[in-house]
Every structure is written in structure tokens, then in C-alpha cells.
CSV table of C-alpha atoms in Angstrom, one decimal:
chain,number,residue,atom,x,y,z
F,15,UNK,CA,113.0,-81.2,-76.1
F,16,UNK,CA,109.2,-80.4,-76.4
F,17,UNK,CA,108.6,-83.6,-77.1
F,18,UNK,CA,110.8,-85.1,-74.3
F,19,UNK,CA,108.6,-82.4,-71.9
F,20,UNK,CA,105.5,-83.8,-72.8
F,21,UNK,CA,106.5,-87.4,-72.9
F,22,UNK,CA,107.4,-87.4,-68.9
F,23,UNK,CA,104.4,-85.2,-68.0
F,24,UNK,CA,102.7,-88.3,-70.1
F,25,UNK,CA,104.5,-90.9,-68.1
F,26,UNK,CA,103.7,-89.4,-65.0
F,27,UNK,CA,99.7,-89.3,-66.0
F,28,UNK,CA,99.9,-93.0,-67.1
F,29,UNK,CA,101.0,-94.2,-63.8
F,30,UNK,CA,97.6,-92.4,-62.6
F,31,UNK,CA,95.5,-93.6,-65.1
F,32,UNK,CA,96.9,-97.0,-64.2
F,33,UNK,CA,96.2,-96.7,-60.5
F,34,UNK,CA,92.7,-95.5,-61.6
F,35,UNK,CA,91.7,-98.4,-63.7
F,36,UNK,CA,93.2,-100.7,-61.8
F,37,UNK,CA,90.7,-98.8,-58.2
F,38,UNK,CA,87.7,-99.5,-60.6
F,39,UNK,CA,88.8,-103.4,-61.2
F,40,UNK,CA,89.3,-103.6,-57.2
F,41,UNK,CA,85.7,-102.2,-56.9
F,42,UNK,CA,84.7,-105.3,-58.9
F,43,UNK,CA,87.3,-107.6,-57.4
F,44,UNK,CA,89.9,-107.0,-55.0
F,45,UNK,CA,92.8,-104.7,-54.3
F,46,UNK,CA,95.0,-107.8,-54.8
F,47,UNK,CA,92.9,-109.4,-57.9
F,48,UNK,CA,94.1,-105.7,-59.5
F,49,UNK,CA,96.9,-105.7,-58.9
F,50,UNK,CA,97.4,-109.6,-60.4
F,51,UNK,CA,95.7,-108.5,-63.6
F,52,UNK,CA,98.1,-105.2,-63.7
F,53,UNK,CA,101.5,-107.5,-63.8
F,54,UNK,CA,99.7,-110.3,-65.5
F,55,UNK,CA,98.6,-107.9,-68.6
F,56,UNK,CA,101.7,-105.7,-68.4
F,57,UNK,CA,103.7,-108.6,-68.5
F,58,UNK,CA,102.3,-109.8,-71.7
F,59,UNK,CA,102.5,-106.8,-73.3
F,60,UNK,CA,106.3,-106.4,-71.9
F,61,UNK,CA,106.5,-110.0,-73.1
F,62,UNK,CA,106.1,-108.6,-76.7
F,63,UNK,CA,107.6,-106.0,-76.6
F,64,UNK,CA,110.7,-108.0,-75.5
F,65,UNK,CA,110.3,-110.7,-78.8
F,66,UNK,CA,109.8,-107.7,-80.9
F,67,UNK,CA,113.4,-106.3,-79.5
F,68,UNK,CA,114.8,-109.6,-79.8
F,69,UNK,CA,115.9,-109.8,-76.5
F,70,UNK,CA,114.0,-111.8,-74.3
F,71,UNK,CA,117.2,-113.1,-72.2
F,72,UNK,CA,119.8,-110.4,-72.4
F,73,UNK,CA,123.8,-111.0,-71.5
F,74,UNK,CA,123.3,-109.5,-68.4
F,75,UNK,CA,120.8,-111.0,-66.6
F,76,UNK,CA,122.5,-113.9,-65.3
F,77,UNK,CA,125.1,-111.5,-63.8
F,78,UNK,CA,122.1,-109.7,-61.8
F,79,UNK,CA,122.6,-109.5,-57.6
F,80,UNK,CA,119.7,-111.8,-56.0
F,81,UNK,CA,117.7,-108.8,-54.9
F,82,UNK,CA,117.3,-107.6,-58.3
F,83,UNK,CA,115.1,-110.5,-58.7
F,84,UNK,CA,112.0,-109.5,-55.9
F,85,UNK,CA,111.8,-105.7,-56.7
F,86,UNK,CA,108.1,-107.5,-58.5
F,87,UNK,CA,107.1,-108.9,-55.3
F,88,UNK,CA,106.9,-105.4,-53.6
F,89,UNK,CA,105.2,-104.0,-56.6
F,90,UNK,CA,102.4,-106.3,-56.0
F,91,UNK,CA,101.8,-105.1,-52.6
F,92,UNK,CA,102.8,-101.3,-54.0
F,93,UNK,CA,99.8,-102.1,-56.9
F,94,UNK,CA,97.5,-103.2,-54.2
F,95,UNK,CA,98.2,-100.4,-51.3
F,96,UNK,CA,97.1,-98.4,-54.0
F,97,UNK,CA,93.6,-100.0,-55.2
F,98,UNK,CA,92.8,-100.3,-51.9
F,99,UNK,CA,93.8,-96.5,-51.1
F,100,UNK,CA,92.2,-94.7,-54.1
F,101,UNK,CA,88.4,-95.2,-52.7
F,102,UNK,CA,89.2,-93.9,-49.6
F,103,UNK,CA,91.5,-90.8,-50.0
F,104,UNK,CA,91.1,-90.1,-53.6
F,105,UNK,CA,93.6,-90.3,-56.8
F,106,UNK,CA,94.7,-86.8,-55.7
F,107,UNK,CA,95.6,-87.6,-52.4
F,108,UNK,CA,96.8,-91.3,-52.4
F,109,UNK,CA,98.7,-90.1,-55.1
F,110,UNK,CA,100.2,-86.9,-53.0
F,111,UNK,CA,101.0,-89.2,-50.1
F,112,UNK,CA,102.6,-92.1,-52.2
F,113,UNK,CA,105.4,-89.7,-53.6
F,114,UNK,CA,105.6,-88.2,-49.7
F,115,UNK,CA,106.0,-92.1,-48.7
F,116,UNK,CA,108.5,-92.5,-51.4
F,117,UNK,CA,110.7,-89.6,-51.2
F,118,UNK,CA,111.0,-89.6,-47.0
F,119,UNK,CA,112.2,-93.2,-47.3
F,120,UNK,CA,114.5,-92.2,-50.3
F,121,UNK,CA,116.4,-89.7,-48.1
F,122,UNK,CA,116.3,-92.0,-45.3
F,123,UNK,CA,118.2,-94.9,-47.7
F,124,UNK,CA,120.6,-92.2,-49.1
F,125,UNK,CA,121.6,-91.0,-45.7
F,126,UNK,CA,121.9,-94.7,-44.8
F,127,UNK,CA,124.0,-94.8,-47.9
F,128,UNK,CA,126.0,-92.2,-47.6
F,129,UNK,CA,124.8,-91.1,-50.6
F,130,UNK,CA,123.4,-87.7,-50.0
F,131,UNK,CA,122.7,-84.8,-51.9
F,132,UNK,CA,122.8,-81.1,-51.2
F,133,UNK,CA,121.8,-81.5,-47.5
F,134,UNK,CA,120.3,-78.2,-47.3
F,135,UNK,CA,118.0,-78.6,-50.2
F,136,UNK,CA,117.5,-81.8,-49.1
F,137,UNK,CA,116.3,-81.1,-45.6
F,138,UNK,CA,114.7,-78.2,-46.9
F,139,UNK,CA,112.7,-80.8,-49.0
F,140,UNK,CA,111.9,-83.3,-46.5
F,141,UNK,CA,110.4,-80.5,-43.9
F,142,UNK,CA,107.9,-79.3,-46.4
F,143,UNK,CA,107.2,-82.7,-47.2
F,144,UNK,CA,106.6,-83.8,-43.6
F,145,UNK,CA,104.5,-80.5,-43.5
F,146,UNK,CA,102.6,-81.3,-46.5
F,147,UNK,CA,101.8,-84.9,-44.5
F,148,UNK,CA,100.7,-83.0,-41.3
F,149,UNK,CA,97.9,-80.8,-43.4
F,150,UNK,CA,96.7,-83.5,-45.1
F,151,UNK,CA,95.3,-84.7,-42.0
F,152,UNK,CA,93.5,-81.1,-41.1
F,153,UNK,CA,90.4,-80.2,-42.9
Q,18,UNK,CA,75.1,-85.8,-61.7
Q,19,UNK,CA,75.4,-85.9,-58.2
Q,20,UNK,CA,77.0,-82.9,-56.8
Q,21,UNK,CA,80.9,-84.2,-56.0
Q,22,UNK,CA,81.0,-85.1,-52.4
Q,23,UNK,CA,83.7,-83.2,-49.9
Q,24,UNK,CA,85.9,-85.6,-48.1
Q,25,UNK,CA,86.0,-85.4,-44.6
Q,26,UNK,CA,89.7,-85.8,-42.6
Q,27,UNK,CA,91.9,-89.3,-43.2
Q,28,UNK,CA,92.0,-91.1,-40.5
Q,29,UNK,CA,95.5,-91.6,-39.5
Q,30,UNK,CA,95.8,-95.5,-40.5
Q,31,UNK,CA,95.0,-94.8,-43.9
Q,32,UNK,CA,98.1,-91.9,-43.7
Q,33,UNK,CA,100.3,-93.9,-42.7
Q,34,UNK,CA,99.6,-96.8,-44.8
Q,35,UNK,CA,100.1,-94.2,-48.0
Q,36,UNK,CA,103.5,-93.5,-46.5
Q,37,UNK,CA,104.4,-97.2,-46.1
Q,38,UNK,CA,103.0,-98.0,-49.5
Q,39,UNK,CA,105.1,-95.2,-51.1
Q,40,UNK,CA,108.0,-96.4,-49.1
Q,41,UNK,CA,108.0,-100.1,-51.0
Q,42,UNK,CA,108.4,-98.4,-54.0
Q,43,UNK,CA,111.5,-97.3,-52.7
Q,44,UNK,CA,112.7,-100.4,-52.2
Q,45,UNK,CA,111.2,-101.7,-55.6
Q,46,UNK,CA,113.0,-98.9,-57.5
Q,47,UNK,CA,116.4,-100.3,-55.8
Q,48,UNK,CA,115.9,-104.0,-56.9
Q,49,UNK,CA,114.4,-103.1,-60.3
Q,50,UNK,CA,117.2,-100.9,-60.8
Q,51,UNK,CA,119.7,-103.4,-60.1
Q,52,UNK,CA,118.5,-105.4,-62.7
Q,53,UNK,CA,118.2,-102.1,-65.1
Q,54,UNK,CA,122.1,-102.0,-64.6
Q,55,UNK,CA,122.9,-105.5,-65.3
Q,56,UNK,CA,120.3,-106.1,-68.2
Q,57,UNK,CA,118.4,-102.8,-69.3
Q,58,UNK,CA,114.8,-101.4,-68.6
Q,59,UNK,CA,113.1,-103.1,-70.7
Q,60,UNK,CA,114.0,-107.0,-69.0
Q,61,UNK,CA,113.8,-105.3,-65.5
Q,62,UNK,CA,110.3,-104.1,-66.1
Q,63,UNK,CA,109.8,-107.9,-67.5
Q,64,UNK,CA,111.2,-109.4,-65.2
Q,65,UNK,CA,109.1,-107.6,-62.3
Q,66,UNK,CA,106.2,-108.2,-64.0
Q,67,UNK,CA,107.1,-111.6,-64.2
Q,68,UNK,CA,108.0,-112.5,-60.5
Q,69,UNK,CA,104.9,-110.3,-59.4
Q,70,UNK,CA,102.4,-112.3,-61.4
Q,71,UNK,CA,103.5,-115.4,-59.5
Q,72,UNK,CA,103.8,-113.7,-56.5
Q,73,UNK,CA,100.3,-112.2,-56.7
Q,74,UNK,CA,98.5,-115.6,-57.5
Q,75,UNK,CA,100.2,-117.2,-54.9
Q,76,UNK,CA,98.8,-114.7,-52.1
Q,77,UNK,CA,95.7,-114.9,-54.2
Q,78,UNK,CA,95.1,-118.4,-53.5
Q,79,UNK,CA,96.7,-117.9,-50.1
Q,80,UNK,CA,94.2,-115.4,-49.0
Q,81,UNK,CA,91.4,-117.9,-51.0
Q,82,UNK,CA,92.5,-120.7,-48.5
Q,83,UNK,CA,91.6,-118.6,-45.9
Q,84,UNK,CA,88.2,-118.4,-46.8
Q,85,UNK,CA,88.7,-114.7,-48.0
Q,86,UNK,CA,86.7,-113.6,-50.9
Q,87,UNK,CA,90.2,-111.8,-52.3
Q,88,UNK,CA,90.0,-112.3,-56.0
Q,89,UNK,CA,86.4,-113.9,-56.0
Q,90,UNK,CA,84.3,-111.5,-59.0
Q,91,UNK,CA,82.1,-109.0,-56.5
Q,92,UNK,CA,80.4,-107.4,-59.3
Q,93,UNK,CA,80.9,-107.5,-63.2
Q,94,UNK,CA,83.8,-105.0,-64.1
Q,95,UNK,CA,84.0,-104.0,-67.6
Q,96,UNK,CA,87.1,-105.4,-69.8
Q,97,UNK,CA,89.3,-102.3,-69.6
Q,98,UNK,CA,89.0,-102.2,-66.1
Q,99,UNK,CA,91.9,-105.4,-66.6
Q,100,UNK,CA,93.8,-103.1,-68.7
Q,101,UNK,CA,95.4,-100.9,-66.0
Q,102,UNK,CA,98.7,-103.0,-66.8
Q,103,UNK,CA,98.9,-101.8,-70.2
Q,104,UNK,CA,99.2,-98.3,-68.9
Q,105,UNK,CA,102.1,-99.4,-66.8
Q,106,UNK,CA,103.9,-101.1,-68.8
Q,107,UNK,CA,104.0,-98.2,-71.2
Q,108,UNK,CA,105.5,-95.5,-68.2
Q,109,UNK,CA,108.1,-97.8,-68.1
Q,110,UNK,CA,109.4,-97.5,-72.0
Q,111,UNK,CA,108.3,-93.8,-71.8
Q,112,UNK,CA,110.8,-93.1,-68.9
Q,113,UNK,CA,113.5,-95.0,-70.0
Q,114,UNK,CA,113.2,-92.6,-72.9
Q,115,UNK,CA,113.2,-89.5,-71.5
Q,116,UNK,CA,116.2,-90.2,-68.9
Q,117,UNK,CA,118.5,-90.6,-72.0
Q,118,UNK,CA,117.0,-87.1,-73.2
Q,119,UNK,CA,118.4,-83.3,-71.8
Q,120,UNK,CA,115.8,-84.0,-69.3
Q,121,UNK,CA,117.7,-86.7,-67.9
Q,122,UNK,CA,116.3,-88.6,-64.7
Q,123,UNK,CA,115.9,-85.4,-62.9
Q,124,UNK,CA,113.4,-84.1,-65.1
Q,125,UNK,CA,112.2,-87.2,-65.8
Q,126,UNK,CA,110.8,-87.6,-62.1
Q,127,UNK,CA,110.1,-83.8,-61.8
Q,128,UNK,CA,107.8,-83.9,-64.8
Q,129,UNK,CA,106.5,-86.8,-63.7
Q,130,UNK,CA,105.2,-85.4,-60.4
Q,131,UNK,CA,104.0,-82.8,-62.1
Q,132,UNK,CA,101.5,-85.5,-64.4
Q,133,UNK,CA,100.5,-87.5,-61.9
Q,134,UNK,CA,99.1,-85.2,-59.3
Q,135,UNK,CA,97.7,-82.6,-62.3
Q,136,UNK,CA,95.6,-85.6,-63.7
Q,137,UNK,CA,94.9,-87.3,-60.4
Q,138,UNK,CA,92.7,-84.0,-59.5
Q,139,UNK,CA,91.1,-84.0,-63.2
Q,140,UNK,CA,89.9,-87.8,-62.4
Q,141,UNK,CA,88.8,-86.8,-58.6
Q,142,UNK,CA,86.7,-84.0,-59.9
Q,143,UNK,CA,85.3,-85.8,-62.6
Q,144,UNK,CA,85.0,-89.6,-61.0
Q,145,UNK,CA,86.9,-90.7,-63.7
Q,146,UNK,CA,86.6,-94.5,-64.4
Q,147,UNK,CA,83.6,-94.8,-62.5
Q,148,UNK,CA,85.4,-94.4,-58.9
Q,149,UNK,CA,83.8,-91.5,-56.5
Q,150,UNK,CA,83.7,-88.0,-57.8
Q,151,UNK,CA,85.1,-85.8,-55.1
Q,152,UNK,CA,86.3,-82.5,-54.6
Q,153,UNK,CA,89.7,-82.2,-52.9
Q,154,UNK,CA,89.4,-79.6,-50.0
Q,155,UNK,CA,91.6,-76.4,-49.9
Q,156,UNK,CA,93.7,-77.8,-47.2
Q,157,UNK,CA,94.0,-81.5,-49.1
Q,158,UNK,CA,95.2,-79.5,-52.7
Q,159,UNK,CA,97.7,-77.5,-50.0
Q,160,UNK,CA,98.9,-80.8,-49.0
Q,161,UNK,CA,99.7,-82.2,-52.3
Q,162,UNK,CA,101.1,-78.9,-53.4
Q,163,UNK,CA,103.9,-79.0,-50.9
Q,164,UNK,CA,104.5,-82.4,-50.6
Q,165,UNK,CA,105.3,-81.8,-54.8
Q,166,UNK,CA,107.6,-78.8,-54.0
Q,167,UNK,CA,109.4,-80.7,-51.5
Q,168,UNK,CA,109.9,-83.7,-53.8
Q,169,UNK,CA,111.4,-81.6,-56.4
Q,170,UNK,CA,113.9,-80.1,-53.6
Q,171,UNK,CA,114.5,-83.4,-52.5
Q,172,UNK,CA,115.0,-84.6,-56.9
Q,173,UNK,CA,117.3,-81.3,-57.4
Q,174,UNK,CA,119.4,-81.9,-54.1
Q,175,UNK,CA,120.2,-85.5,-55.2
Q,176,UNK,CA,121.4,-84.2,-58.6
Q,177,UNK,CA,123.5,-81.5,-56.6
Q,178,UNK,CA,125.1,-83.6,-54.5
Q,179,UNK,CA,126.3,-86.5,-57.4
């Protein structure tokens, strides 16, 4: 369980690290020549990992819905949003108001859905996320 | 050293173009995890590295035709500084590890929070990687901190409700 613990506090700090190197290859570059390199490298190295697993084309796949197909299209423009934040709020910040962007629109899809949660907690959430929003803009 | 500079106010734009950014991951997470259900994490992480490669050359050479300098070298940036990929592509094998722990997604994406922002303030106050050293204002690490507790809320009420 330790292990498991550290491992997601691990996977949250790689997807910082990865926003951080790929902010000092935009300073070189661009926000959108980062973000190429980011699914051009960590495709190879998925690539691998998928020969390695012997499954480069699982059963599956065929039988995927069309939209499972672009989710790698929005990355790129998620990738580049963030190189191009990162200078000008900070890793803290873009990285605050990325999970506020994320999570607002998440309830907003599971109301849409019909797939709510605990409305109270829920609600309870959003407001001191919305709050969170509103004081990042006071200094 | 330089002293680490204090960052004045956002302006607005730059807010809301945060919240839009983290809003496509939203709608990332729903096609990559359509795939995920039909052919496992591992081929949907592939795949969407795949598609976005092509996708990003072609705006690449999109933005190039329009006389942009997008993707022209401005400076020399050292070779790790292409490596932010590698990092990426290992949060995807670490989560898909941890989900099928006690932790299950839940955790997963509470814990994960919990990294990102912690780390995100070491590399601010540090200039980590060679981007501006800074130090968050009071308000700006209020901010975050709520904007993290109302995540979890938002995490735990979803597990709750299902």
C-alpha cells in the first residue's frame, strides 16, 4: 500500500516535471514545437513498451467508438496551453488552475450526463474551486 | 543567484485560458478512455501519442506556412529539454498501476494532486529546469490550496455517488 502511495504522488510529480521540461524546450522553440517533441518521444518510448508487451494491435481496438481516436489531438493543444502558460503564471499556478479547468468542466459533463455524484460534496467542491479561481487573480 | 522575483496579478486572459486548457483535458480523458475500455491503457496512451504527433506536425507546418516562426530553433535547448515525453509516457503506466491497487482511481487522482502542485512549488522556488525562479505570493499558494481541496470534494463525491 506504501508503495502504491508513493507511486501516485510519483505520477502526479511526473506530469510536472513533464510540463517543466517541456516550458524550457518552448523557451528554445515553441509551445507547439514542445509539445510535438512530448508525443513524438513518448510515443517511441510507448512504441516499446508496446513490442515489449507483445501487443502492439490489441483485439480491441478495432471495436473502439470514433472519438476514441482524437483524445491525442486535444492533448497537443492541452501540451501546448501548458508550455505557453508555465512562463507566465508559474508551474504552481498553471498547474493549480489546469486541475480548476479540469474538474469545473468535469462536473459540468457529469451533470450533462446524468452522471453525478454526491451533489452536496460536489457543489461543495466546485464553490471552493471557483473561489480558489477568484483569489488567484487578487494579490 | 538572483533573488526569486514576486509575480504580480494574472491578467484575466491568461486565467481563463488555464481553465479552457484544463477543460480539453476533460475531453481528452473521455476519448482516451474510450479507447482504455475497448483496448487497455497502454494502446490508448499509444494511440494518443500517435494521432497527436501527426496532428502537431501538421499545425507545425501549418502555422510555418503562415510565415510564423512556430517550431523554428530560437535558441539552442539542451537534449533533455526533448525528453519531457518520457516523463509522460511513464504517468501513464504509473497510473494505470495504482488504479488496480486499494487506492483505486480515487486515490489515484487524489494523490496525484497532491504531487503535482507539492513539486510544482519546489520547481517555482528553485527555477527548476532553467524556467523563472519565482515565489508564489500568499494569496497565489491560497489559491492552489483550495482549488486542491475542492478537487478532492469534487474526486470523493464522484465515488459517493457511483
Amino acid at each position: 500500500m506504501t508503495a502504491a502511495i508513493l507511486l501516485a504522488l510519483a505520477a502526479g510529480m511526473l506530469v510536472t516535471l513533464s510540463r517543466q521540461i517541456n516550458g524550457r524546450l518552448a523557451r528554445d522553440s515553441s509551445a507547439m514545437g514542445s509539445s510535438f517533441w512530448n508525443h513524438l518521444v513518448g510515443f517511441a518510448a510507448l512504441a516499446l513498451c508496446a513490442v515489449m508487451a507483445g501487443s502492439v494491435w490489441p483485439a480491441g481496438a478495432a471495436q473502439a467508438p470514433p472519438h476514441a481516436w482524437i483524445g491525442g489531438a486535444i492533448g497537443v493543444i492541452f501540451v501546448a496551453g501548458g508550455s505557453w502558460l508555465i512562463p507566465r503564471l508559474g508551474a504552481a499556478l498553471t498547474g493549480g488552475l489546469l486541475i480548476a479547468g479540469q474538474m469545473l468542466s468535469g462536473v459540468a459533463l457529469d451533470v450533462i450526463r446524468g452522471e453525478g455524484g454526491a451533489p452536496l460534496l460536489q457543489g461543495a467542491g466546485v464553490a471552493l474551486i471557483l473561489a480558489g479561481v477568484v483569489l488567484a487573480r487578487r494579490r | 543567484m538572483t533573488a526569486p522575483t514576486s509575480p504580480s496579478a494574472p491578467p484575466l486572459p491568461q486565467i481563463a485560458a488555464a481553465l479552457g486548457t484544463g477543460a480539453l483535458m476533460t475531453l481528452m480523458l473521455l476519448c482516451n478512455s474510450a479507447m482504455a475500455a475497448a483496448a487497455g491503457p497502454l494502446f490508448a496512451s499509444l494511440t494518443a501519442h500517435g494521432v497527436g504527433t501527426v496532428f502537431a506536425a501538421i499545425l507545425l507546418l501549418w502555422l510555418r506556412g503562415r510565415g510564423s516562426r512556430a517550431g523554428l530553433p530560437r535558441g539552442r535547448a539542451p537534449l533533455w529539454a526533448y525528453l519531457g515525453g518520457l516523463s509522460g509516457a511513464l504517468t501513464v503506466v504509473a497510473t494505470s498501476w495504482t488504479a488496480n491497487t486499494p487506492l483505486a482511481l480515487t486515490g489515484t487522482l487524489a494523490l496525484g494532486l497532491a504531487g503535482q502542485v507539492v513539486l510544482a512549488l519546489v520547481f517555482d522556488l528553485t527555477g527548476a529546469m532553467g524556467l523563472v525562479r519565482r515565489r508564489p505570493a500568499g494569496s497565489e499558494i491560497l489559491a492552489i490550496g483550495l482549488i486542491c481541496a475542492g478537487a478532492a470534494l469534487v474526486i470523493l463525491a464522484r465515488r459517493t455517488g457511483a
